[in-house]
């Protein structure tokens, strides 16, 4: 993944083979080599705070903890998975779920 930022937009370019490998799935023979996603948004930094501003709109209220808490937890799990600390099955068991991969 290669995120880039232009004025007023964020461009994310993904390698389809790399994505298929990370997801542990096969890549369709007709699949394109790269996937590009352009988002009408920009990153605003103020001190240590970083905000994603979508469509040029300033946020009217702080984000809800019911949204940010799962995102923070998912980021933590992803970091641990990428570091090889455990696999999906171990993570699911640890969190009281099951993994059907």
JSON list of C-alpha atoms in Angstrom, two decimals:
[
{"chain": "A", "resi": 1, "resn": "UNK", "atom": "CA", "xyz": [0.00, 0.00, 0.00]},
{"chain": "A", "resi": 2, "resn": "UNK", "atom": "CA", "xyz": [1.31, 3.42, -0.91]},
{"chain": "A", "resi": 3, "resn": "UNK", "atom": "CA", "xyz": [-0.77, 6.27, 0.47]},
{"chain": "A", "resi": 4, "resn": "UNK", "atom": "CA", "xyz": [-0.12, 9.68, -1.03]},
{"chain": "A", "resi": 5, "resn": "UNK", "atom": "CA", "xyz": [-1.69, 13.01, -0.28]},
{"chain": "A", "resi": 6, "resn": "UNK", "atom": "CA", "xyz": [-2.53, 15.69, -2.78]},
{"chain": "A", "resi": 7, "resn": "UNK", "atom": "CA", "xyz": [-4.34, 18.90, -1.97]},
{"chain": "A", "resi": 8, "resn": "UNK", "atom": "CA", "xyz": [-7.89, 17.90, -1.07]},
{"chain": "A", "resi": 9, "resn": "UNK", "atom": "CA", "xyz": [-7.50, 14.20, -1.71]},
{"chain": "A", "resi": 10, "resn": "UNK", "atom": "CA", "xyz": [-5.81, 11.06, -0.46]},
{"chain": "A", "resi": 11, "resn": "UNK", "atom": "CA", "xyz": [-4.71, 8.45, -3.00]},
{"chain": "A", "resi": 12, "resn": "UNK", "atom": "CA", "xyz": [-4.18, 4.85, -1.90]},
{"chain": "A", "resi": 13, "resn": "UNK", "atom": "CA", "xyz": [-2.51, 2.44, -4.33]},
{"chain": "A", "resi": 14, "resn": "UNK", "atom": "CA", "xyz": [-2.56, -1.27, -3.53]},
{"chain": "A", "resi": 15, "resn": "UNK", "atom": "CA", "xyz": [-0.64, -4.09, -5.20]},
{"chain": "A", "resi": 16, "resn": "UNK", "atom": "CA", "xyz": [-3.30, -6.72, -5.94]},
{"chain": "A", "resi": 17, "resn": "UNK", "atom": "CA", "xyz": [-0.89, -9.66, -5.57]},
{"chain": "A", "resi": 18, "resn": "UNK", "atom": "CA", "xyz": [0.37, -8.34, -2.23]},
{"chain": "A", "resi": 19, "resn": "UNK", "atom": "CA", "xyz": [-3.20, -7.82, -1.04]},
{"chain": "A", "resi": 20, "resn": "UNK", "atom": "CA", "xyz": [-4.18, -11.35, -2.08]},
{"chain": "A", "resi": 21, "resn": "UNK", "atom": "CA", "xyz": [-1.14, -12.73, -0.25]},
{"chain": "A", "resi": 22, "resn": "UNK", "atom": "CA", "xyz": [-1.98, -10.81, 2.95]},
{"chain": "A", "resi": 23, "resn": "UNK", "atom": "CA", "xyz": [-5.58, -12.04, 2.81]},
{"chain": "A", "resi": 24, "resn": "UNK", "atom": "CA", "xyz": [-4.38, -15.58, 2.06]},
{"chain": "A", "resi": 25, "resn": "UNK", "atom": "CA", "xyz": [-6.54, -15.85, -1.07]},
{"chain": "A", "resi": 26, "resn": "UNK", "atom": "CA", "xyz": [-5.79, -16.56, -4.69]},
{"chain": "A", "resi": 27, "resn": "UNK", "atom": "CA", "xyz": [-5.55, -13.75, -7.20]},
{"chain": "A", "resi": 28, "resn": "UNK", "atom": "CA", "xyz": [-7.86, -14.00, -10.21]},
{"chain": "A", "resi": 29, "resn": "UNK", "atom": "CA", "xyz": [-5.87, -14.29, -13.46]},
{"chain": "A", "resi": 30, "resn": "UNK", "atom": "CA", "xyz": [-7.70, -11.28, -14.94]},
{"chain": "A", "resi": 31, "resn": "UNK", "atom": "CA", "xyz": [-7.10, -9.08, -11.88]},
{"chain": "A", "resi": 32, "resn": "UNK", "atom": "CA", "xyz": [-5.41, -5.73, -12.43]},
{"chain": "A", "resi": 33, "resn": "UNK", "atom": "CA", "xyz": [-1.89, -5.31, -11.03]},
{"chain": "A", "resi": 34, "resn": "UNK", "atom": "CA", "xyz": [-2.74, -2.29, -8.88]},
{"chain": "A", "resi": 35, "resn": "UNK", "atom": "CA", "xyz": [-5.87, -0.91, -7.28]},
{"chain": "A", "resi": 36, "resn": "UNK", "atom": "CA", "xyz": [-6.05, 2.86, -6.85]},
{"chain": "A", "resi": 37, "resn": "UNK", "atom": "CA", "xyz": [-8.58, 4.48, -4.52]},
{"chain": "A", "resi": 38, "resn": "UNK", "atom": "CA", "xyz": [-8.97, 8.27, -4.41]},
{"chain": "A", "resi": 39, "resn": "UNK", "atom": "CA", "xyz": [-10.70, 9.81, -1.40]},
{"chain": "A", "resi": 40, "resn": "UNK", "atom": "CA", "xyz": [-11.98, 13.39, -1.28]},
{"chain": "A", "resi": 41, "resn": "UNK", "atom": "CA", "xyz": [-10.28, 14.11, 2.04]},
{"chain": "A", "resi": 42, "resn": "UNK", "atom": "CA", "xyz": [-7.13, 15.47, 3.62]},
{"chain": "A", "resi": 43, "resn": "UNK", "atom": "CA", "xyz": [-5.18, 15.01, 6.82]},
{"chain": "A", "resi": 44, "resn": "UNK", "atom": "CA", "xyz": [-5.10, 17.97, 9.21]},
{"chain": "A", "resi": 45, "resn": "UNK", "atom": "CA", "xyz": [-2.47, 18.05, 11.94]},
{"chain": "A", "resi": 46, "resn": "UNK", "atom": "CA", "xyz": [-2.65, 20.20, 15.04]},
{"chain": "A", "resi": 47, "resn": "UNK", "atom": "CA", "xyz": [0.06, 19.46, 17.53]},
{"chain": "A", "resi": 48, "resn": "UNK", "atom": "CA", "xyz": [-0.16, 15.75, 18.29]},
{"chain": "A", "resi": 49, "resn": "UNK", "atom": "CA", "xyz": [-3.73, 15.44, 16.99]},
{"chain": "A", "resi": 50, "resn": "UNK", "atom": "CA", "xyz": [-4.31, 14.16, 13.46]},
{"chain": "A", "resi": 51, "resn": "UNK", "atom": "CA", "xyz": [-7.75, 14.47, 11.85]},
{"chain": "A", "resi": 52, "resn": "UNK", "atom": "CA", "xyz": [-9.14, 13.13, 8.61]},
{"chain": "A", "resi": 53, "resn": "UNK", "atom": "CA", "xyz": [-11.22, 15.86, 7.00]},
{"chain": "A", "resi": 54, "resn": "UNK", "atom": "CA", "xyz": [-13.59, 14.47, 4.37]},
{"chain": "A", "resi": 55, "resn": "UNK", "atom": "CA", "xyz": [-14.99, 16.54, 1.53]},
{"chain": "A", "resi": 56, "resn": "UNK", "atom": "CA", "xyz": [-13.55, 19.80, 2.86]},
{"chain": "A", "resi": 57, "resn": "UNK", "atom": "CA", "xyz": [-15.88, 19.73, 5.89]},
{"chain": "A", "resi": 58, "resn": "UNK", "atom": "CA", "xyz": [-14.59, 20.44, 9.37]},
{"chain": "A", "resi": 59, "resn": "UNK", "atom": "CA", "xyz": [-15.83, 17.97, 12.00]},
{"chain": "A", "resi": 60, "resn": "UNK", "atom": "CA", "xyz": [-18.65, 19.38, 14.11]},
{"chain": "A", "resi": 61, "resn": "UNK", "atom": "CA", "xyz": [-18.06, 17.11, 17.09]},
{"chain": "A", "resi": 62, "resn": "UNK", "atom": "CA", "xyz": [-15.37, 14.76, 18.35]},
{"chain": "A", "resi": 63, "resn": "UNK", "atom": "CA", "xyz": [-15.56, 11.19, 17.04]},
{"chain": "A", "resi": 64, "resn": "UNK", "atom": "CA", "xyz": [-17.56, 8.74, 19.11]},
{"chain": "A", "resi": 65, "resn": "UNK", "atom": "CA", "xyz": [-15.63, 6.34, 21.33]},
{"chain": "A", "resi": 66, "resn": "UNK", "atom": "CA", "xyz": [-17.97, 3.60, 20.10]},
{"chain": "A", "resi": 67, "resn": "UNK", "atom": "CA", "xyz": [-16.33, 4.06, 16.69]},
{"chain": "A", "resi": 68, "resn": "UNK", "atom": "CA", "xyz": [-12.74, 4.85, 17.63]},
{"chain": "A", "resi": 69, "resn": "UNK", "atom": "CA", "xyz": [-12.27, 2.15, 20.30]},
{"chain": "A", "resi": 70, "resn": "UNK", "atom": "CA", "xyz": [-12.81, -0.79, 17.89]},
{"chain": "A", "resi": 71, "resn": "UNK", "atom": "CA", "xyz": [-10.52, 0.87, 15.34]},
{"chain": "A", "resi": 72, "resn": "UNK", "atom": "CA", "xyz": [-7.77, 1.26, 17.93]},
{"chain": "A", "resi": 73, "resn": "UNK", "atom": "CA", "xyz": [-8.20, -2.38, 19.01]},
{"chain": "A", "resi": 74, "resn": "UNK", "atom": "CA", "xyz": [-8.12, -3.58, 15.39]},
{"chain": "A", "resi": 75, "resn": "UNK", "atom": "CA", "xyz": [-4.93, -1.61, 14.76]},
{"chain": "A", "resi": 76, "resn": "UNK", "atom": "CA", "xyz": [-3.35, -3.25, 17.82]},
{"chain": "A", "resi": 77, "resn": "UNK", "atom": "CA", "xyz": [-4.36, -6.73, 16.62]},
{"chain": "A", "resi": 78, "resn": "UNK", "atom": "CA", "xyz": [-3.04, -6.00, 13.11]},
{"chain": "A", "resi": 79, "resn": "UNK", "atom": "CA", "xyz": [0.31, -4.87, 14.53]},
{"chain": "A", "resi": 80, "resn": "UNK", "atom": "CA", "xyz": [0.58, -8.08, 16.58]},
{"chain": "A", "resi": 81, "resn": "UNK", "atom": "CA", "xyz": [-0.42, -10.27, 13.62]},
{"chain": "A", "resi": 82, "resn": "UNK", "atom": "CA", "xyz": [2.11, -8.58, 11.32]},
{"chain": "A", "resi": 83, "resn": "UNK", "atom": "CA", "xyz": [4.84, -9.02, 13.95]},
{"chain": "A", "resi": 84, "resn": "UNK", "atom": "CA", "xyz": [4.08, -12.76, 14.03]},
{"chain": "A", "resi": 85, "resn": "UNK", "atom": "CA", "xyz": [3.21, -12.80, 17.73]},
{"chain": "A", "resi": 86, "resn": "UNK", "atom": "CA", "xyz": [0.31, -15.16, 16.95]},
{"chain": "A", "resi": 87, "resn": "UNK", "atom": "CA", "xyz": [-1.98, -16.26, 14.12]},
{"chain": "A", "resi": 88, "resn": "UNK", "atom": "CA", "xyz": [-5.67, -15.60, 13.37]},
{"chain": "A", "resi": 89, "resn": "UNK", "atom": "CA", "xyz": [-6.84, -18.73, 15.18]},
{"chain": "A", "resi": 90, "resn": "UNK", "atom": "CA", "xyz": [-4.94, -17.83, 18.36]},
{"chain": "A", "resi": 91, "resn": "UNK", "atom": "CA", "xyz": [-6.28, -14.26, 18.24]},
{"chain": "A", "resi": 92, "resn": "UNK", "atom": "CA", "xyz": [-9.86, -15.47, 17.80]},
{"chain": "A", "resi": 93, "resn": "UNK", "atom": "CA", "xyz": [-9.52, -17.92, 20.71]},
{"chain": "A", "resi": 94, "resn": "UNK", "atom": "CA", "xyz": [-7.97, -15.24, 22.91]},
{"chain": "A", "resi": 95, "resn": "UNK", "atom": "CA", "xyz": [-10.85, -12.87, 22.18]},
{"chain": "A", "resi": 96, "resn": "UNK", "atom": "CA", "xyz": [-13.55, -15.52, 22.72]},
{"chain": "A", "resi": 97, "resn": "UNK", "atom": "CA", "xyz": [-14.37, -16.15, 19.06]},
{"chain": "A", "resi": 98, "resn": "UNK", "atom": "CA", "xyz": [-13.55, -18.61, 16.31]},
{"chain": "A", "resi": 99, "resn": "UNK", "atom": "CA", "xyz": [-11.67, -18.27, 13.05]},
{"chain": "A", "resi": 100, "resn": "UNK", "atom": "CA", "xyz": [-12.84, -20.08, 9.91]},
{"chain": "A", "resi": 101, "resn": "UNK", "atom": "CA", "xyz": [-10.01, -19.44, 7.46]}
]
